[in-house]
Amino acid sequence: MNSITLKNPFDMHLHLREGEILKAVLPFSAQSFSGGVIMPNLKTPVTTSQLAQSYREEIASLAPDFLALMTIYVTDFLDKESLQDLSEVGIKILKLYPKGATTNSDSGVSSILNPNLLEILKVAQDLGMILSIHGESDGFSMDREYEFLKVFENLAKRFPKLHIVLEHMSDHRSIKVLENFENITATLTYHHITMDLDSLLGKNLNPHYFCKPILKTPYDKEALLDLALNAHKKVSFGSDSAPHLISNKYSQNAFGGIFSAPNLLPRLVELFERHNKLENLQAFVSDNAITNYKIKVKKDKFITLKKSPSKIPDSIPVLDSKIIPLFGGSDLMWQELV
Ligand code: NCD
Ligand code: ZN
């Protein structure tokens, strides 16, 4: 096949940041995707309807046709009365970070099963909201997601009508939770289905491959790739594209986060073609998300890709500095027609 057209691709886990970085990175997502789930871990976390609405406006002023599905950062101070207001302005995703689990998560919740949060989740369930979770314990890096599975099980049982999302699934042991609980779905990144721990540190240490959750074993990668290639009904694509200035990636305290937004669709087409699964890409990058998150698409977007060489940019200039994309400078077999 020499060309493929995708209808309404969605990126269901996306960090756009704000200000100058937002301006620099948003065009990559807005060109390729109809919309995405916008993560709330800004320097001042998006904890209220007002903050989320002004962030949504900032995004809309730069990319009016991009459907920004906003999320609210769950803190110990979120009160259940505000959930109704959020629903009324079309904000229906709550993002839960355990305190300190990842970049900008200091405001996260210290104890997930605390009575206040459980009451909030009950209201969220009644309002038909979605609970998106960065599910990692504070244990050994390679076991953090696995250790957190019991929290997913607990919440899924307590709130059987609440749609819970296991974000950026990275461990094959999580698959059984997807299968056991009707109300749990998951997102998969490009990097967790194509890379493993050796990409990060098997040769020289490469901070551009450092992210939370950490890349795992080849076995995990293959199991997750299999879910993606078969467009398992309960998984959708969420890049977790997370840009950091180069100074924060090369510092002694390198930040987790892989900036994968540039050329995501050409890479996904190449991957699915290599595995003879191109027919499932539409479901993985769009249909599953539209169904599971009940997305109302206002205006259809069609992206045609053709088999023709292109390149991932080396770097993206921003704020007298730069951000290095995943595989920056490397060749691609496909390109998007714009
Ligand atoms: C993300 C970031 O930089 O905001 N980092 C990451 O390693 N994925 C936060 C997150 O999604 O965990
Ligand atoms: Zn993320």
Coordinates of C-alpha atoms and ligand atoms in Angstrom, one line a residue:
M1 CA 0.0 0.0 0.0
N2 CA 1.3 3.5 -0.9
S3 CA -1.1 5.7 0.9
I4 CA -3.5 5.5 3.8
T5 CA -6.1 7.9 5.1
L6 CA -6.9 8.1 8.8
K7 CA -10.1 9.7 10.0
N8 CA -10.1 11.8 13.2
P9 CA -6.9 10.6 15.0
F10 CA -6.8 11.4 18.7
D11 CA -3.9 11.6 21.1
M12 CA -5.4 10.5 24.4
H13 CA -2.5 11.6 26.6
L14 CA -0.7 14.7 25.7
H15 CA 1.5 17.3 27.5
L16 CA 1.4 20.6 25.8
R17 CA 2.9 22.8 28.5
E18 CA 2.1 26.6 28.3
G19 CA 3.4 29.9 27.0
E20 CA 6.4 29.6 24.5
I21 CA 6.7 25.9 24.8
L22 CA 3.0 25.4 24.0
K23 CA 3.4 27.6 20.9
A24 CA 6.4 25.6 19.8
V25 CA 4.9 22.1 20.3
L26 CA 1.2 22.4 19.7
P27 CA 1.5 22.7 15.9
F28 CA 2.8 19.1 15.7
S29 CA -0.2 17.7 17.4
A30 CA -2.7 20.0 15.8
Q31 CA -1.5 19.2 12.3
S32 CA -1.9 15.4 12.8
F33 CA -4.7 15.0 15.3
S34 CA -8.3 16.0 15.6
G35 CA -7.8 16.5 19.3
G36 CA -6.3 15.0 22.5
V37 CA -6.5 14.7 26.2
I38 CA -4.5 17.6 27.6
M39 CA -2.5 16.8 30.8
P40 CA -2.9 19.3 33.7
N41 CA 0.6 19.1 35.3
L42 CA 1.6 22.6 34.5
K43 CA 3.9 24.6 36.8
T44 CA 0.7 25.8 38.4
P45 CA -1.3 22.6 38.2
V46 CA -4.7 22.9 36.5
T47 CA -6.8 22.2 39.5
T48 CA -10.0 24.3 38.9
S49 CA -12.6 24.9 36.2
Q50 CA -11.3 28.4 35.8
L51 CA -7.7 27.4 35.2
A52 CA -8.8 24.6 32.8
Q53 CA -11.0 27.0 30.9
S54 CA -8.3 29.6 30.5
Y55 CA -5.8 26.9 29.5
R56 CA -8.4 25.6 26.9
E57 CA -8.7 29.2 25.6
E58 CA -4.9 29.5 25.3
I59 CA -4.8 26.3 23.2
A60 CA -7.8 27.3 21.1
S61 CA -6.3 30.7 20.3
L62 CA -3.3 28.8 18.7
A63 CA -5.2 25.8 17.2
P64 CA -9.0 26.6 16.9
D65 CA -9.9 23.3 15.3
F66 CA -8.0 21.1 17.8
L67 CA -10.5 19.5 20.3
A68 CA -8.7 19.9 23.6
L69 CA -10.2 17.4 26.1
M70 CA -9.2 19.1 29.3
T71 CA -8.3 17.3 32.5
I72 CA -8.4 18.5 36.1
Y73 CA -5.5 17.7 38.4
V74 CA -6.8 15.9 41.5
T75 CA -5.3 17.3 44.7
D76 CA -6.1 16.7 48.3
F77 CA -8.1 20.0 48.1
L78 CA -10.5 19.1 45.3
D79 CA -14.1 19.4 46.6
K80 CA -17.0 17.4 45.3
E81 CA -19.2 20.5 44.8
S82 CA -16.9 21.7 42.0
L83 CA -17.4 18.6 40.0
Q84 CA -20.9 19.6 38.9
D85 CA -19.5 22.9 37.5
L86 CA -16.8 21.1 35.7
S87 CA -19.3 18.8 34.0
E88 CA -21.4 21.9 33.0
V89 CA -18.4 23.4 31.1
G90 CA -17.6 20.1 29.4
I91 CA -14.6 19.1 31.5
K92 CA -15.0 15.5 32.4
I93 CA -11.6 14.0 33.0
L94 CA -10.0 13.9 36.4
K95 CA -6.2 13.2 36.4
L96 CA -4.8 11.5 39.4
Y97 CA -1.1 11.5 40.2
P98 CA 0.3 9.9 43.3
K99 CA 2.3 12.6 45.0
G100 CA 5.8 12.8 43.6
A101 CA 5.4 10.0 41.1
T102 CA 6.5 12.0 38.0
T103 CA 7.3 15.4 36.6
N104 CA 5.3 18.2 38.3
S105 CA 3.4 15.9 40.5
D106 CA 4.2 17.5 43.9
S107 CA 0.5 18.5 44.3
G108 CA -0.7 14.9 43.7
V109 CA -2.6 13.0 46.3
S110 CA -0.8 11.5 49.2
S111 CA -3.2 8.7 49.9
I112 CA -5.4 7.5 47.1
L113 CA -8.0 5.5 49.0
N114 CA -8.7 8.3 51.5
P115 CA -12.3 9.0 52.4
N116 CA -12.5 12.5 50.9
L117 CA -11.2 11.2 47.5
L118 CA -13.5 8.2 47.6
E119 CA -16.5 10.6 48.1
I120 CA -15.3 12.7 45.1
L121 CA -15.0 9.6 43.0
K122 CA -18.6 8.6 43.9
V123 CA -19.8 12.0 42.6
A124 CA -17.5 11.7 39.5
Q125 CA -19.1 8.3 38.8
D126 CA -22.6 9.7 39.1
L127 CA -21.8 12.5 36.7
G128 CA -20.3 10.1 34.2
M129 CA -16.8 11.6 34.5
I130 CA -13.6 9.7 33.6
L131 CA -10.7 9.0 36.1
S132 CA -7.3 9.0 34.4
I133 CA -4.5 7.6 36.6
H134 CA -0.8 7.7 36.5
G135 CA -0.6 4.4 38.3
E136 CA 2.8 3.9 39.9
S137 CA 3.8 3.1 43.5
D138 CA 6.9 4.5 45.1
G139 CA 8.6 1.0 45.0
F140 CA 11.3 -0.3 42.7
S141 CA 11.1 1.4 39.3
M142 CA 10.5 -1.7 37.3
D143 CA 7.7 -2.9 39.6
R144 CA 5.9 0.4 40.2
E145 CA 3.0 -0.1 37.8
Y146 CA 2.6 -3.7 38.9
E147 CA 2.5 -2.7 42.6
F148 CA -0.2 -0.1 41.8
L149 CA -2.5 -2.6 40.1
K150 CA -4.2 -3.3 43.4
V151 CA -5.4 0.3 43.6
F152 CA -6.9 0.0 40.1
E153 CA -8.7 -3.2 41.2
N154 CA -9.9 -1.6 44.4
L155 CA -11.3 1.5 42.6
A156 CA -12.8 -0.5 39.7
K157 CA -14.7 -2.7 42.2
R158 CA -15.9 0.2 44.4
F159 CA -17.0 2.3 41.4
P160 CA -18.1 -0.2 38.7
K161 CA -19.7 2.5 36.6
L162 CA -16.7 4.9 36.7
H163 CA -14.6 4.8 33.6
I164 CA -11.0 4.5 34.8
V165 CA -8.0 4.8 32.5
L166 CA -4.7 3.1 33.2
E167 CA -2.4 5.6 31.5
H168 CA 0.7 4.8 29.5
M169 CA 0.5 1.0 30.3
S170 CA 4.1 -0.3 30.4
D171 CA 4.0 -3.7 32.1
H172 CA 2.5 -6.9 30.7
R173 CA 1.1 -7.7 34.1
S174 CA -1.4 -4.9 33.7
I175 CA -3.1 -6.6 30.9
K176 CA -5.1 -8.9 33.2
V177 CA -6.6 -5.9 35.0
L178 CA -7.8 -4.6 31.6
E179 CA -9.4 -7.9 30.9
N180 CA -10.9 -8.4 34.4
F181 CA -12.6 -5.1 34.8
E182 CA -15.1 -3.8 32.3
N183 CA -14.7 -0.2 33.5
I184 CA -10.9 0.0 33.0
T185 CA -9.4 1.0 29.7
A186 CA -5.8 1.9 28.9
T187 CA -3.6 4.2 26.8
L188 CA -0.5 3.1 25.1
T189 CA 2.4 5.3 24.0
Y190 CA 4.6 4.8 20.9
H191 CA 7.7 4.4 23.0
H192 CA 6.4 1.7 25.4
I193 CA 5.3 -0.5 22.4
T194 CA 8.6 0.0 20.5
M195 CA 11.4 0.4 23.0
D196 CA 12.7 -1.3 26.2
L197 CA 15.1 -0.5 29.0
D198 CA 18.1 -1.1 26.8
S199 CA 17.1 1.8 24.6
L200 CA 17.6 4.0 27.7
L201 CA 20.7 2.6 29.1
G202 CA 21.8 -0.6 27.3
K203 CA 24.6 1.3 25.5
N204 CA 25.2 4.9 26.6
L205 CA 22.7 6.6 28.8
N206 CA 20.2 8.4 26.6
P207 CA 18.1 10.9 28.6
H208 CA 15.7 11.3 25.6
Y209 CA 14.4 7.8 26.3
F210 CA 13.9 8.5 30.0
C211 CA 10.3 8.7 31.0
K212 CA 7.8 7.7 33.6
P213 CA 6.8 4.9 33.7
I214 CA 10.3 3.7 32.8
L215 CA 10.7 1.6 29.7
K216 CA 10.5 -2.1 30.7
T217 CA 11.5 -5.5 29.4
P218 CA 11.4 -6.7 25.8
Y219 CA 8.7 -9.1 26.9
D220 CA 6.5 -6.2 28.2
K221 CA 7.1 -4.3 25.0
E222 CA 6.0 -7.2 22.8
A223 CA 2.9 -7.9 24.9
L224 CA 1.8 -4.2 24.7
L225 CA 2.7 -4.0 21.0
D226 CA 0.4 -6.9 20.4
L227 CA -2.5 -5.1 22.1
A228 CA -1.9 -2.1 19.9
L229 CA -1.4 -4.0 16.6
N230 CA -4.7 -5.8 17.2
A231 CA -6.4 -2.6 18.3
H232 CA -7.7 -4.2 21.5
K233 CA -11.0 -2.6 22.1
K234 CA -9.9 -1.3 25.5
V235 CA -6.8 0.5 24.4
S236 CA -6.3 3.7 22.6
F237 CA -3.3 5.6 21.5
G238 CA -1.9 8.3 24.0
S239 CA 1.5 9.5 23.1
D240 CA 2.5 11.0 26.5
S241 CA 4.5 13.4 24.4
A242 CA 6.2 15.4 27.2
P243 CA 8.6 18.1 26.0
H244 CA 11.4 19.4 28.2
L245 CA 14.1 22.0 27.3
I246 CA 17.4 20.4 26.5
S247 CA 18.9 21.9 29.6
N248 CA 16.5 19.9 31.7
K249 CA 17.2 16.7 29.9
Y250 CA 21.0 17.0 30.1
S251 CA 21.1 18.2 33.7
Q252 CA 22.3 16.0 36.6
N253 CA 18.6 15.7 37.5
A254 CA 17.2 14.8 34.1
F255 CA 13.4 15.2 33.9
G256 CA 11.3 12.2 32.8
G257 CA 9.4 12.8 29.5
I258 CA 9.8 11.9 25.9
F259 CA 8.9 14.5 23.3
S260 CA 7.3 12.2 20.6
A261 CA 4.7 14.5 19.0
P262 CA 6.6 15.3 15.7
N263 CA 5.8 12.7 13.0
L264 CA 3.9 10.3 15.3
L265 CA 1.5 9.2 12.6
P266 CA 4.2 8.4 10.0
R267 CA 5.9 6.3 12.7
L268 CA 2.7 4.5 13.6
V269 CA 1.9 3.7 10.0
E270 CA 5.4 2.4 9.5
L271 CA 5.1 0.2 12.6
F272 CA 1.7 -1.2 11.7
E273 CA 2.7 -1.8 8.1
R274 CA 5.8 -3.7 9.2
H275 CA 3.6 -6.0 11.2
N276 CA 0.9 -6.3 8.4
K277 CA -1.7 -4.7 10.7
L278 CA -2.4 -1.5 8.9
E279 CA -6.1 -2.3 8.9
N280 CA -6.1 -1.9 12.7
L281 CA -4.5 1.5 12.9
Q282 CA -7.7 3.5 12.5
A283 CA -9.2 1.8 15.5
F284 CA -6.1 2.2 17.6
V285 CA -5.6 6.0 16.9
S286 CA -9.3 6.9 16.7
D287 CA -12.3 4.6 16.8
N288 CA -11.5 3.0 20.2
A289 CA -11.0 6.4 21.8
I290 CA -14.2 7.9 20.3
T291 CA -16.2 5.0 21.6
N292 CA -14.6 4.6 25.0
Y293 CA -14.5 8.3 25.9
K294 CA -17.8 9.1 24.0
I295 CA -16.1 11.9 22.1
K296 CA -18.3 14.1 20.0
V297 CA -16.4 15.1 16.9
K298 CA -17.7 18.4 15.5
K299 CA -15.9 18.4 12.2
D300 CA -14.2 15.4 10.6
K301 CA -10.5 15.6 9.9
F302 CA -8.9 13.3 7.4
I303 CA -5.1 12.8 7.4
T304 CA -3.6 11.1 4.3
L305 CA -0.1 9.7 4.5
K306 CA 1.9 8.5 1.6
K307 CA 4.9 6.3 1.3
S308 CA 7.6 8.8 0.6
P309 CA 10.8 9.6 2.5
S310 CA 10.7 12.3 5.2
K311 CA 12.7 13.3 8.2
I312 CA 12.0 14.0 11.9
P313 CA 13.4 17.5 12.7
D314 CA 16.7 17.6 14.7
S315 CA 15.4 20.0 17.2
I316 CA 12.7 22.5 17.9
P317 CA 13.9 26.0 18.8
V318 CA 12.2 27.6 21.8
L319 CA 13.1 30.3 24.4
D320 CA 16.8 30.6 23.2
S321 CA 17.1 26.9 23.7
K322 CA 15.7 23.8 22.1
I323 CA 13.7 20.6 22.6
I324 CA 14.9 17.4 21.0
P325 CA 12.2 15.2 19.5
L326 CA 12.3 11.4 19.8
F327 CA 14.5 10.1 17.0
G328 CA 15.3 13.7 16.0
G329 CA 17.1 13.8 12.6
S330 CA 16.2 10.3 11.6
D331 CA 14.5 9.1 8.4
L332 CA 10.9 8.1 7.9
M333 CA 9.4 6.0 5.2
W334 CA 6.0 7.8 5.3
Q335 CA 4.9 11.4 5.3
E336 CA 1.7 13.3 6.0
L337 CA 0.2 15.3 3.2
V338 CA -0.7 18.7 4.4
Ligands
NCD1 C1 5.5 13.6 32.1 C2 5.9 15.0 32.1 O1 7.0 15.4 31.7 O2 5.0 15.9 32.3 N1 6.7 12.8 32.2 C3 6.9 11.5 31.8 O3 8.0 11.0 32.0 N2 6.0 10.8 31.2 C4 4.6 13.3 33.2 C5 3.9 11.9 33.1 O4 3.0 11.7 32.3 O5 4.3 11.1 33.9
ZN2 ZN 2.0 12.0 30.9

